[in-house]
Each structure stands twice: as C-alpha cells, then as structure tokens.
Coordinates of C-alpha atoms and ligand atoms in Angstrom, one line a residue:
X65 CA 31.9 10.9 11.2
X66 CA 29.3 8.1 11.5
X67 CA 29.4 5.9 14.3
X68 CA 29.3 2.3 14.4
X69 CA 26.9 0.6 17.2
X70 CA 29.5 -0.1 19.7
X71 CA 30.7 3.4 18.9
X72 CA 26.9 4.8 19.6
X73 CA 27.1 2.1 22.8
X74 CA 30.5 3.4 24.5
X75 CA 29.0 7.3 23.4
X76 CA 26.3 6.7 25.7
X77 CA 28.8 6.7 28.6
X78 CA 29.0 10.7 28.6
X79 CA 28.3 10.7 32.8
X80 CA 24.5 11.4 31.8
X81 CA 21.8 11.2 35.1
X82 CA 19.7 8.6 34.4
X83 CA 17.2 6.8 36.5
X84 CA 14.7 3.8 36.2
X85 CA 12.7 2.9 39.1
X86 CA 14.7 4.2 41.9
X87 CA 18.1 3.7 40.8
X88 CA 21.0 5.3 38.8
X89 CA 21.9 3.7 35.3
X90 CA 25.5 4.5 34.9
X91 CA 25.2 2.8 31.4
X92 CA 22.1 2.2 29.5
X93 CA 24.0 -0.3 27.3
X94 CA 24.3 -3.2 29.6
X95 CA 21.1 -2.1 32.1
X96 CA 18.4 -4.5 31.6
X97 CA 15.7 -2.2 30.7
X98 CA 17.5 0.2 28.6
X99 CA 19.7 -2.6 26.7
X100 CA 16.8 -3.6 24.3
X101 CA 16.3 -0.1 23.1
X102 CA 20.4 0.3 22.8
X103 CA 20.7 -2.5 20.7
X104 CA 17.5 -1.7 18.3
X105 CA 19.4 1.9 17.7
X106 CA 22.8 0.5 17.2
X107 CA 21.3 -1.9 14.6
X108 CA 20.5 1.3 12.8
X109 CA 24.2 2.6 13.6
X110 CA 25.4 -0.7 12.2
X111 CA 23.0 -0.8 9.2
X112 CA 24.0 2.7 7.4
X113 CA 27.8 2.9 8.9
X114 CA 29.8 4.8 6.3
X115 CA 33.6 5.3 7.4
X116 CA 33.1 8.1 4.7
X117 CA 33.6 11.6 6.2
X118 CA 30.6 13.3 3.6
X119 CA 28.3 9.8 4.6
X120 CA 25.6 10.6 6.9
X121 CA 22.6 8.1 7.9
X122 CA 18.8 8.5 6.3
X123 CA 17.2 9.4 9.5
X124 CA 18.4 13.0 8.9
X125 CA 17.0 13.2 5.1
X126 CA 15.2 16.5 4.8
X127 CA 13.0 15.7 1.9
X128 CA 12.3 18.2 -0.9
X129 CA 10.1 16.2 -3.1
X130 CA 8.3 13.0 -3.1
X131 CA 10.9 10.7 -4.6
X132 CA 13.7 12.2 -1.6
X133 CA 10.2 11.3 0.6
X134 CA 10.0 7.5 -0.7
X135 CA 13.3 7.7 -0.8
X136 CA 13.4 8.5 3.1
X137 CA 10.8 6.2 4.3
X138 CA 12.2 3.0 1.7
X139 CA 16.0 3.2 3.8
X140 CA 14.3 3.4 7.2
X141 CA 10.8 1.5 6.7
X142 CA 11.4 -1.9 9.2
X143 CA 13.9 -0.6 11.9
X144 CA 12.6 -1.2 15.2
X145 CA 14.4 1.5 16.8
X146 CA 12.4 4.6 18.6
X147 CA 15.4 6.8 18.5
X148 CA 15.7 7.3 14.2
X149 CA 12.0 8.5 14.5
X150 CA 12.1 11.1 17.2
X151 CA 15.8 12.3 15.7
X152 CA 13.7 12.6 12.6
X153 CA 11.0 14.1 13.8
X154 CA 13.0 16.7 15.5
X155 CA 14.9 18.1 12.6
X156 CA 12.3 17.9 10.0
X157 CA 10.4 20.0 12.4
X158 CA 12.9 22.2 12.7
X159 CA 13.5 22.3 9.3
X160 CA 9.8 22.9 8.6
X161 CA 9.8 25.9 11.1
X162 CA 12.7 27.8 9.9
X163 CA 11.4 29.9 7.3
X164 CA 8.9 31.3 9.5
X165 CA 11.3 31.3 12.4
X166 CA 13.6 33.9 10.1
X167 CA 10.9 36.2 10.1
X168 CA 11.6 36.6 13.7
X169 CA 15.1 36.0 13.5
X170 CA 17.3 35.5 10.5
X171 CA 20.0 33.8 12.8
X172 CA 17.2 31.4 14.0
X173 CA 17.0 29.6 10.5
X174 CA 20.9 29.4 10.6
X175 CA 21.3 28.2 13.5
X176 CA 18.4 25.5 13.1
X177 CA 20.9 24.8 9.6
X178 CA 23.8 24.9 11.5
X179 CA 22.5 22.3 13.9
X180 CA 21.5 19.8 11.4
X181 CA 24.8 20.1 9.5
X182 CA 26.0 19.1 13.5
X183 CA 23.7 16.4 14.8
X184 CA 24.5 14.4 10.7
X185 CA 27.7 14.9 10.8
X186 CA 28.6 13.2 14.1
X187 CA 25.4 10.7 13.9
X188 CA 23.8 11.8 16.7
X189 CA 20.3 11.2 17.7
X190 CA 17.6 13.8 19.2
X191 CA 15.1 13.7 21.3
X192 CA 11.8 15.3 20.8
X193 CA 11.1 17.4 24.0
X194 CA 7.9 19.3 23.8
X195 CA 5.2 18.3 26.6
X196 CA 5.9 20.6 29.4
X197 CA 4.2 19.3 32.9
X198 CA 1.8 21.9 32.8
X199 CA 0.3 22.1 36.2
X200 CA -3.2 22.9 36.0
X201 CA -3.8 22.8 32.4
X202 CA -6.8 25.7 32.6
X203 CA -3.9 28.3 34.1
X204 CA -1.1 30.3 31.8
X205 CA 2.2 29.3 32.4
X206 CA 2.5 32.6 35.0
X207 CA -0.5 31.9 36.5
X208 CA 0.5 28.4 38.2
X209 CA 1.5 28.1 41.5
X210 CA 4.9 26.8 40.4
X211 CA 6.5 28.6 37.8
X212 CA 8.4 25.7 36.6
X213 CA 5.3 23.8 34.8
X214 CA 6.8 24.8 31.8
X215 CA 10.4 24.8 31.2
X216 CA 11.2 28.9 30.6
X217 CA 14.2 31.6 31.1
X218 CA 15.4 31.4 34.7
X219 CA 18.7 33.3 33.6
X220 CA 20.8 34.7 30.6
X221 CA 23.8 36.2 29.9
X222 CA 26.2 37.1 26.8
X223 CA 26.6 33.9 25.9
X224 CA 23.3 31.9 26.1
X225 CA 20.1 31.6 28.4
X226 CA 19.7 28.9 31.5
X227 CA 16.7 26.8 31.5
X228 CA 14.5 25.5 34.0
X229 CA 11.2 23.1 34.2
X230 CA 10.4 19.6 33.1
X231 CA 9.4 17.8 29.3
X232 CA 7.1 14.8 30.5
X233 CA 7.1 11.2 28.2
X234 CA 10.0 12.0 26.5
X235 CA 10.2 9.5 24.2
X236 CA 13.6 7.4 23.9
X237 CA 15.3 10.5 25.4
X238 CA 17.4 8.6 27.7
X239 CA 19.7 6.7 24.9
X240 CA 19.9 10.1 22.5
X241 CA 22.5 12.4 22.6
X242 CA 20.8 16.2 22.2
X243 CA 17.3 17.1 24.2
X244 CA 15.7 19.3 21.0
X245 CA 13.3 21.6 23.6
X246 CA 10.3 22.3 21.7
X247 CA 7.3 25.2 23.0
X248 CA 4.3 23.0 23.9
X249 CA 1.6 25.0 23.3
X250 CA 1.4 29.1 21.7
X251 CA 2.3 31.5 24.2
X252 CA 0.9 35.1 24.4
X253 CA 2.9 38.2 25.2
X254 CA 3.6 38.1 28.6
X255 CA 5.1 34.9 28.4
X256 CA 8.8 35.6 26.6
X257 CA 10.4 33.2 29.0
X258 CA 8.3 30.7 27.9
X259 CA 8.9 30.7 23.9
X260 CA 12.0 29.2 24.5
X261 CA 13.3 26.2 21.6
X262 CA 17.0 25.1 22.0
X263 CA 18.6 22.2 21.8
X264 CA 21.1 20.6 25.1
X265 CA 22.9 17.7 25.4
X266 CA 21.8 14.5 27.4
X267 CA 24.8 15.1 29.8
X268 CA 24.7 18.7 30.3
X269 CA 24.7 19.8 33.9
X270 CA 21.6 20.4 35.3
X271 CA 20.0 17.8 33.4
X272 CA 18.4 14.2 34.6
X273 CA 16.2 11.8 33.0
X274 CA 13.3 10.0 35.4
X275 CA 12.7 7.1 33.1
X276 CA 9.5 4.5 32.7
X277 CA 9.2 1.4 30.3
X278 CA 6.9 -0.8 29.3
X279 CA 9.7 -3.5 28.6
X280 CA 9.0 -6.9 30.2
X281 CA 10.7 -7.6 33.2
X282 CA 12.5 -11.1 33.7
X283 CA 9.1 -13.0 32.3
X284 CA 9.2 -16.0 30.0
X285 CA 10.1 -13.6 26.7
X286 CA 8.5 -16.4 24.7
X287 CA 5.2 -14.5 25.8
X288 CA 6.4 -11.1 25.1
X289 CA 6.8 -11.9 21.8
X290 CA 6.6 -8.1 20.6
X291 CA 7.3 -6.4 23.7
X292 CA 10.8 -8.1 24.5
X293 CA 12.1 -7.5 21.3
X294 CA 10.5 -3.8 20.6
X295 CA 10.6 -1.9 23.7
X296 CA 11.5 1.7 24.7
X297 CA 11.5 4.2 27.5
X298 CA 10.0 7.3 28.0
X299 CA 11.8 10.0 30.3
X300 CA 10.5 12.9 32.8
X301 CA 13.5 15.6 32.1
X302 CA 14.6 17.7 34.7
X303 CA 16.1 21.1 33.4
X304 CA 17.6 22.7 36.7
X305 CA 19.7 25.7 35.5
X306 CA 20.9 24.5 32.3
X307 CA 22.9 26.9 30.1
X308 CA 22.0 27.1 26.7
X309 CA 24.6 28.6 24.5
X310 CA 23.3 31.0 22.0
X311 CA 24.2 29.0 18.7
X312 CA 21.8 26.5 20.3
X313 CA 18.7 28.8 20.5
X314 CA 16.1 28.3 18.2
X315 CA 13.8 30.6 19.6
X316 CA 13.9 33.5 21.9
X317 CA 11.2 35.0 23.6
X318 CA 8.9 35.9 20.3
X319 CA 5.7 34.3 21.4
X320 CA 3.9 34.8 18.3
X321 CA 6.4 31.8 16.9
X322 CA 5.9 29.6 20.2
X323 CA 3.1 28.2 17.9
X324 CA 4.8 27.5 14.7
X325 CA 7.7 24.8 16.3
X326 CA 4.9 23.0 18.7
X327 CA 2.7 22.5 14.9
X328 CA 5.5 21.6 13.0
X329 CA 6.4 19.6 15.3
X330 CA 3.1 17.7 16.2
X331 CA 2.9 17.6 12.2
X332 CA 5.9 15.3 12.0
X333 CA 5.2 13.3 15.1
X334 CA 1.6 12.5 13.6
X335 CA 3.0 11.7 9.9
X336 CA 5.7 9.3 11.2
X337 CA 3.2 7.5 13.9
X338 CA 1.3 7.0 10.7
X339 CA 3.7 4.6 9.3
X340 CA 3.7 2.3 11.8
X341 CA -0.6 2.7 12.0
X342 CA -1.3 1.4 8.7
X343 CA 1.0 -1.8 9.0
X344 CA 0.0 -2.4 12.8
X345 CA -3.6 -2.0 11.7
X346 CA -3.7 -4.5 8.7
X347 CA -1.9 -6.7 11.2
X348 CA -4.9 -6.7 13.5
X349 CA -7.1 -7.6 10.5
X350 CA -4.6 -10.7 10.2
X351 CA -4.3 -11.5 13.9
X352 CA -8.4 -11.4 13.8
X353 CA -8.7 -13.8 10.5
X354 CA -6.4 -16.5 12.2
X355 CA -7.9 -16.4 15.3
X356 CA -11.1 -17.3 14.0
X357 CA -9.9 -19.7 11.4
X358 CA -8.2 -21.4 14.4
X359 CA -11.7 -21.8 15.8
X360 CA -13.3 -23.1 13.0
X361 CA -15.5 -19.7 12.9
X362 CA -13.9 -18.1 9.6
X363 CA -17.2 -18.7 7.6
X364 CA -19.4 -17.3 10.2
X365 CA -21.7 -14.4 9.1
X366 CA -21.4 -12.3 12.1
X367 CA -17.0 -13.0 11.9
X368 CA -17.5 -11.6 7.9
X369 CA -19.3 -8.9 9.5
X370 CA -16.7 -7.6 12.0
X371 CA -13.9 -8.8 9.9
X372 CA -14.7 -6.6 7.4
X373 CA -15.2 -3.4 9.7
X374 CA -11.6 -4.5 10.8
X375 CA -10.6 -3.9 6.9
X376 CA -12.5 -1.1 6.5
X377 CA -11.1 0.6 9.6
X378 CA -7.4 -0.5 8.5
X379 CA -7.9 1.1 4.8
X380 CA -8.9 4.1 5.9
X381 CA -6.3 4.9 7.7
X382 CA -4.0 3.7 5.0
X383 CA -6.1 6.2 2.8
X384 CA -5.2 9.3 5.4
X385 CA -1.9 8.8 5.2
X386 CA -1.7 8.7 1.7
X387 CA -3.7 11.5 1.2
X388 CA -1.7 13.6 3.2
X389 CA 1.4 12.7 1.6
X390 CA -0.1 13.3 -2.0
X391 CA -1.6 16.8 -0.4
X392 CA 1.8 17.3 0.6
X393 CA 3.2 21.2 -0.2
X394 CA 7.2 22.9 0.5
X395 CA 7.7 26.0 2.6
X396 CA 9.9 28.4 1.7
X397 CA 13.6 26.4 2.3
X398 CA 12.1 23.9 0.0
X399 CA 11.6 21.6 2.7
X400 CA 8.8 18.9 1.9
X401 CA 6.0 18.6 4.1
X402 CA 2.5 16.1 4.6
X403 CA -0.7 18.1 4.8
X404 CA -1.5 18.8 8.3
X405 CA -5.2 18.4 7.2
X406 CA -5.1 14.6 6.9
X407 CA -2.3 14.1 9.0
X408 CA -4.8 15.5 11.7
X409 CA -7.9 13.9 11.0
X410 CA -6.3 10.4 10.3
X411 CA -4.5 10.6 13.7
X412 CA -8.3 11.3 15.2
X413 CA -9.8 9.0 13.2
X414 CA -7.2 5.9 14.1
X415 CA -7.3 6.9 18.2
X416 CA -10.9 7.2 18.0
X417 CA -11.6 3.6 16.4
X418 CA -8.6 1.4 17.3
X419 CA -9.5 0.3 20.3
X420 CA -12.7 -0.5 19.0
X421 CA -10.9 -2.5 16.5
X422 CA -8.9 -4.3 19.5
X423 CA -12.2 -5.2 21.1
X424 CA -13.6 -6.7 18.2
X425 CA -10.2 -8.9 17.5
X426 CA -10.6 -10.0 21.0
X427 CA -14.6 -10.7 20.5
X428 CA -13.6 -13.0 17.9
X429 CA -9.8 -14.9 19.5
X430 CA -12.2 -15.2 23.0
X431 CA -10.6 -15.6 26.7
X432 CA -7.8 -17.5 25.2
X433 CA -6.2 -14.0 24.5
X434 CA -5.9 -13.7 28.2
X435 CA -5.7 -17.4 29.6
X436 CA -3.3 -19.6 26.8
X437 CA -1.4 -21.7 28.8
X438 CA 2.6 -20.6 28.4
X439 CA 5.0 -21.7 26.2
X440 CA 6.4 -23.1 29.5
X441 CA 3.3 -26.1 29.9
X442 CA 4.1 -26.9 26.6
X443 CA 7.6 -27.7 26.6
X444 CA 6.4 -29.6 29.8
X445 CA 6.3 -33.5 28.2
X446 CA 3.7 -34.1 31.5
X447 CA 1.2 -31.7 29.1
X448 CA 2.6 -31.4 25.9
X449 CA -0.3 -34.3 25.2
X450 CA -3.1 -32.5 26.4
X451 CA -2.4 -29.5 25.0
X452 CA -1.3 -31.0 21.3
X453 CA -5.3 -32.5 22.0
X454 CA -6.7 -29.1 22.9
X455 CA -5.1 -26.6 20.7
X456 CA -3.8 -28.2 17.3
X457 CA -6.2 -26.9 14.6
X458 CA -6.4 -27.2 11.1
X459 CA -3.4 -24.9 9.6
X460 CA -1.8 -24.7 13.2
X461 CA 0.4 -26.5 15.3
X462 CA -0.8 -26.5 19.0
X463 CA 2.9 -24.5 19.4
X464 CA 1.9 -21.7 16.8
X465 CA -2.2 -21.4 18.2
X466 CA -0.5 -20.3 21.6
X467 CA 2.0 -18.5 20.1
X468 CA -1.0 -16.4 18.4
X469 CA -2.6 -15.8 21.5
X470 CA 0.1 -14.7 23.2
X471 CA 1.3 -12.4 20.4
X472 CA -2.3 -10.6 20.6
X473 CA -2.7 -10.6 24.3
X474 CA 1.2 -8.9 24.6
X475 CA 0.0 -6.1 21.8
X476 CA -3.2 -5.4 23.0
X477 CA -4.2 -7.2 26.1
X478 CA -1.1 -6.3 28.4
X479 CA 1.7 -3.3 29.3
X480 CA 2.6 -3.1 25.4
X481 CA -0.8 -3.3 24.5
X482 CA -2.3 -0.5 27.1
X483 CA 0.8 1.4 26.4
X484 CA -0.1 1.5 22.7
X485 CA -3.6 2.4 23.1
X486 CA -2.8 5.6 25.0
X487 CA 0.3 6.2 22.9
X488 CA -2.2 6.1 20.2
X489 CA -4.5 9.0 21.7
X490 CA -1.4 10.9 23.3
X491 CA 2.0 11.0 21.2
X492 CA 1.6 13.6 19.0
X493 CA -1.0 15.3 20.9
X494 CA -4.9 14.6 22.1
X495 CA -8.0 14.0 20.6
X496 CA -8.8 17.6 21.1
X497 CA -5.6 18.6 19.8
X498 CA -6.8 16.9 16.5
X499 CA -9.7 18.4 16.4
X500 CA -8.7 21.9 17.0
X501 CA -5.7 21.4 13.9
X502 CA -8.5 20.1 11.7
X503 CA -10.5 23.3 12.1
X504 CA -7.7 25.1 11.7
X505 CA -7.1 23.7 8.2
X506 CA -10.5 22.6 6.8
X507 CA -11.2 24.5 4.2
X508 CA -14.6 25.8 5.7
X509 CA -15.6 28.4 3.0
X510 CA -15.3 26.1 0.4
X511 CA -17.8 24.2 1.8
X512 CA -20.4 26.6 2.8
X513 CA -19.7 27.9 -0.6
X514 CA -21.1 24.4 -1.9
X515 CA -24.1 24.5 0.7
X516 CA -24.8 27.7 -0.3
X517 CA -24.9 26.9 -4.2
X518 CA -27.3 24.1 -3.7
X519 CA -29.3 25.6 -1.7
X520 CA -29.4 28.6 -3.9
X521 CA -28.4 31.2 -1.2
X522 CA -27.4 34.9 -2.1
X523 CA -26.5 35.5 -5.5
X524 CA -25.9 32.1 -6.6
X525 CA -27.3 30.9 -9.6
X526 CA -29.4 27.8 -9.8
X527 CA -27.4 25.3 -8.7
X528 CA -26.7 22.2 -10.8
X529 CA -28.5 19.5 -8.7
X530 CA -25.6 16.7 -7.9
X531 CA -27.4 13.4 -9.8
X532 CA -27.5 9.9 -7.1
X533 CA -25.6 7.6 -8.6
X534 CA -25.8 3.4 -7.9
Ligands
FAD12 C1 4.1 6.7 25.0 C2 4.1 8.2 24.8 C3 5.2 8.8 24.2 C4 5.3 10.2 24.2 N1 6.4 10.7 23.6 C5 6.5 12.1 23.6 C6 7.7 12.7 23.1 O1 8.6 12.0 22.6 N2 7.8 14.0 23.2 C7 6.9 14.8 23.8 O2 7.0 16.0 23.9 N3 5.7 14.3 24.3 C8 5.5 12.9 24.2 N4 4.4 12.3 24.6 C9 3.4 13.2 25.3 C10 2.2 13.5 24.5 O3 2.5 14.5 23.5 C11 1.1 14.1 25.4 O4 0.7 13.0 26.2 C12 0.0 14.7 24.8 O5 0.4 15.9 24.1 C13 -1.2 15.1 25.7 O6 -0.7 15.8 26.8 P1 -1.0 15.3 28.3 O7 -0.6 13.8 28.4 O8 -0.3 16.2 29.3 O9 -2.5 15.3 28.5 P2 -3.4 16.6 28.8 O10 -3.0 17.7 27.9 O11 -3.3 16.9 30.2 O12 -4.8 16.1 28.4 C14 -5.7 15.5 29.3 C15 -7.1 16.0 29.1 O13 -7.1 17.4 29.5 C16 -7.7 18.2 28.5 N5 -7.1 19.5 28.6 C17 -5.8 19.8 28.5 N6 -5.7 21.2 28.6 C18 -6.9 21.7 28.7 C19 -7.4 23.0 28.9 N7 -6.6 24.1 28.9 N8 -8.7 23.2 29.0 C20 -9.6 22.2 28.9 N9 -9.2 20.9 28.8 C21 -7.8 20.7 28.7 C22 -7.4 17.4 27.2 O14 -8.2 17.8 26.1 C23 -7.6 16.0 27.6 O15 -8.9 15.6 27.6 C24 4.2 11.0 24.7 C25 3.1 10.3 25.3 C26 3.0 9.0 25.3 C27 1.8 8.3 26.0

C-alpha cells in the first residue's frame, strides 16, 4: 500500500540510530535539521498517494522506452525531495544490472525483481550506498591496515551473510527506509568478501547513521532563500555485524560482477544529477543577466562577452544530456537506459566548467554577492530610506535587488553553494572517474579509422578530402 506523508513521517520512527552533530535523533520528523528534508519527501508521499492496493508512486518507474522515460521524468520533474532520486537511482541500477547479474546467478535477477515488487508496493524509499571509506585509496581492500575500509563478509550462515564496514556521504539515507549496499569499485579475485550488494533496512541492528547537512541553522531564512527550503543530509553508515538474509543479496562473492552494479549505478546517479544541471545552469545565466541589468551594465561589451560563455556553457550541457538520452539502448530485461558515453563526458564537462561559470556570475553581480545588507536592515524603518536610495534600480525594488544577491551568494557563495560545487565533482563519482568511463566507451577505432582514411594510411583508398565550410 502507498503511504501518505504523515504515514512516511510516523514510519520513520522504526527505533533507527541516528546522529547529527553529537547527538541522538529519536525522530527525524520533528528534529530541526532533518525536518526540512521529511517534509520535502512527504510532499512527494502526499502528491502520488493512491489508497489503491495495485497504485504505486513514479519514483519506481522502470522505463522501457522513451515515452515510459518522459513519462518518468514529466510526474517527478519539480519535487524538491533528495529521497525519490536516490530510491530511483537505486532500482534502476539494479534493474540495469540484472541481466548481467543472472549470468552469475539466476536468483540474483529475481531477487533484484523480487525487491522492487517490495520496496513499490509498500512505498518505501532507498538509499544509494556505494562509497566505501576506502582507507588509503592506492591499497586493495586486503591490503589496508583496517579491513573494514570497505564494507565485506565478516560472517555467513544458512540463511544470509553479516556485514561489516562503512558507506561514506550517503545521500538522504537517514530519512529512507532500505540501505541498497552497492560495490564501489571492481574487485579482483581475492576479494569475494568484498563483491557484496544487498539491501538492509535503516533500523536493522548493527546499523547507525553519522549524519552532516548543509541546512541553515537558526539564521534569518529570508537569506537562505534556497538552502532553507531545499536541504538534505548526507550520512556516514556504520555496518557492525549486520545480517543480511539471503533474499536480500544481490551479489555474492563473484568479483567479476563487483563492476557491473558500481557502473550501473554511477550511470543512474550521473543521468538524474543531469536534470537538475541543465535547469540550475540556465538559472545562473539568469541570475548573471539581472545582476548586471540591476547595475546598469547589461549593454556592456565585456558583460555580452561573458554572458554569452554563461549560455554557451549552459547549452552544452543541456545538449549532453539530451544526447545521452536519444543514444539511449535496453539491456536484456528491456530495461531502458542513457548512454554512459554522454552521461560521462557531460558530468566532466559541467564539473570542470561550473565553477568557472560561478566566478564569472560573481565577476559581473560584484561584492554585493557577499556584503547585501539583510532582509533584517530593511524591514528596519531607521534604514529602509537609505537603502530604498541605494539599491532600487530600474526593474527592481530595493526588496527584490537584495533578495537577488542573497539568492546567488546562498547557491554559490556560502554552505549550499560550496556544497554544490563539490557535490558537482563528487556524487556520482570524480573527474577521473569520468574520464576513465569515457575511455571505456569512446568509440576509439572509429576514430582512428577516420584519421587513418584521411591520412591515407594502410590500404585505404584516397580519402575524400572533408570540404571547409562558412
Ligand atoms: C554531497 C554528496 C553526496 C553524495 N552522495 C552519495 C550517495 O548517495 N551515495 C554514495 O555512495 N556516494 C555519495 N557521494 C560520494 C561520491 O560518490 C564520492 O565523493 C566520489 O565517488 C569520490 O569519492 P571520494 O570522495 O572518496 O574521493 P576519492 O576517491 O578519495 O578521490 C580523491 C582524489 O583521489 C584520487 N584517487 C582515488 N583513488 C585513487 C587511486 N587508487 N590512485 C590514484 N588516485 C586516486 C581521485 O582521482 C581524486 O583526485 C556523495 C558525495 C557528495 C559530495
């Protein structure tokens, strides 16, 4: 059955071990720097509630074409909520890595099936748990000092395994209901205890969440204006012994398939951080056009010249993501997905050049990004004068110019803001991670094929010189 969001609220009282900055959250619900993040994910509870027993919510549509796609991102597109992403994330990775999975296992794919069918039908959301803390990341998991740097096979018996180790940055896992335990990385032989995927739930013994956010705390929200409304927390989990039962095991011990969950599952990650990168990036281009219209400076050669890079930058990202979604191919379920080749190279390309992007937008709004006077002075009838004087421009109040700069300082210039610039670079993997996916999937002999037919090498015929065009 579908939940409603009081229902998802009171479901979040499971007895759980949670902690945010030294203390223990009995209920993330009410606790004042979870509650933002609660309510954004009951919304979503609220917004699709079906009292229908066959209804389930969007966030678990495994697409199978490009309409059920569309379809997908139309019904969730606008939700502020971290949790429908990551519980999307984790089953259509899943669902993307059970073909292959079957080779090692048939019951692998059933299970991963199985578990779907589980997770829709009581509305439950997943977290996606893949970075392991890794130690020293030039060692093998066996060769750290600790062997717990990546969670592994401490135990098994009949009935299931027990895991141990830590999943870093976990993102919203503290208000989710099932920990979805991904590989991080492809494991060799050697390391079975280590090519372990399963899923556990929040609560089980054994588990507890170390949690960080970026939410604001107990400031004036009228200068958070993104980050008080938009916020959620990122846990450290601790797997001390936890049993796994068997129907909850996704993988095993095959190492050769360690691989195939961590890329189907950076795949997803990459595609659905894409959605929110083309709208965040146009939105830059916007925040940088006011700005300098708000300073008279909108005419300015040198404001056309980085305006437009801003545009440029913003459309080719939009392009990427595109691309990858009409380069889009099924595996053998049927199961849609975005080509890992774009995907890749547009995540590189974005983390490479946003904050460039962010340094020209704050080239062109000036120090007023970081030094507007709050909404605070304003209301103050003392200075309400003054400032009407100072900051009233043609096309804005002196009200909405402050509320401008204090929308771009909270998304770029303070916690939100740094927070996005390394989620940018990090969620979904590194730079090099990028780089080392796009090699993987560049169609290299293609291209040397081309080089070599212009350049007339081996038995190629005279090549047909490409003609410069205007
Ligand atoms: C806000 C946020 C949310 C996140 N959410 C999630 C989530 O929901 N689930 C999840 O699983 N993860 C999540 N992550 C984690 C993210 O996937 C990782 O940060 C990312 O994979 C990089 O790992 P790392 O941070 O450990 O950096 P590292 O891998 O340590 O990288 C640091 C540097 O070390 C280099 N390096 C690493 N290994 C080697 C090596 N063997 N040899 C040479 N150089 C090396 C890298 O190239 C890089 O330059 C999140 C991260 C952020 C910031």
């Amino acid at each position: 059955m579908m939940m409603t969001g009081d229902q998802y609220r009171a479901s979040l009282r499971d007895g759980r071990a949670l902690f945010i900055e030294g203390e223990r959250v009995e209920d993330p619900a009410t606790h004042p720097l979870l509650k933002t993040a609660v309510d954004a994910a009951a919304a979503v509870y609220d917004r699709f509630y079906s009292p229908d027993p066959e209804a389930y919510s969007p966030i678990y549509i495994i697409p199978h074409n490009d309409e059920e796609q569309k379809e997908r991102v139309e019904k969730l597109k606008g939700g502020t909520d971290m949790s429908a992403g990551t519980s999307s994330v984790s089953v259509l990775a899943l669902a993307t890595a059970a073909p292959d999975l079957a080779k090692a296992k048939p019951e692998y794919r059933q299970r991963i099936y199985d578990f779907i069918d589980y997770v829709r039908k009581n509305d439950l959301r997943c977290a996606e748990a893949v970075t392991d803390a890794k130690g020293n990341r030039k060692l093998r998991p066996l060769q750290q000092d600790d062997p717990d740097m990546y969670v592994h096979v401490v135990d098994r018996n009949a009935d299931g395994v027990f895991i141990t180790g830590c999943k870093m940055h976990i993102s919203a896992a503290p208000i989710e209901h099932e920990l979805v335990v991904f590989p991080t990385k492809a494991m060799r032989p050697g390391e079975e205890a280590y090519a372990i995927s399963c899923s556990v739930p929040a609560n089980a013994p054994g588990v507890s969440m170390i949690n960080t956010t970026y939410a604001p705390h107990g400031e004036d929200l009228r200068h958070f204006p993104v980050s008080a409304r938009i916020n959620s927390p990122e846990a450290f989990i601790v797997f001390d012994r936890v049993f796994v039962p068997n129907e909850r095991i996704f993988l095993d011990g095959e190492t050769e398939h360690a691989a195939t969950l961590a890329y189907a599952l950076g795949l997803w990650e990459r595609a659905g951080g894409g959605v929110h990168a083309r709208e965040g990036e146009d939105r830059l281009v916007g925040l940088a056009a006011l700005a300098a219209e708000a300073a008279g400076i909108a005419d300015e050669p040198h404001i056309h010249d980085k305006l437009s890079t801003l545009m440029i930058f913003a459309t080719m990202c939009r392009a990427g993501h595109e691309a990858a979604w009409s380069n889009a191919t099924t595996n053998a379920d049927g199961n849609l997905m975005p080509s890992t080749l774009f995907i890749s190279a547009t995540k590189y390309y974005h983390a490479q050049f946003h904050d460039q992007m962010v340094d020209i937008l704050h080239d062109i709004a000036g120090a007023l990004v970081v030094n507007a006077p709050t909404l605070a002075d304003y209301d103050n009838p003392e200075l309400r004068g003054v400032l009407d004087e100072l900051f009233a421009a043609p096309g804005f109040s002196a009200e909405e110019r402050l509320r401008l700069y204090h929308y771009i300082r909270d998304t770029t210039a303070d916690a939100y803001g740094g927070w996005g610039s390394v989620t940018g670079k990090q969620a979904g993997g590194g730079q090099y991670a990028q780089r080392l996916v796009t090699m993987r999937n560049y169609d290299m002999e293609r291209a040397k094929d081309l080089a070599r037919k212009a350049v007339r090498i081996g038995n190629h015929a005279p090549a047909q010189e490409p003609v410069a065009t205007a």
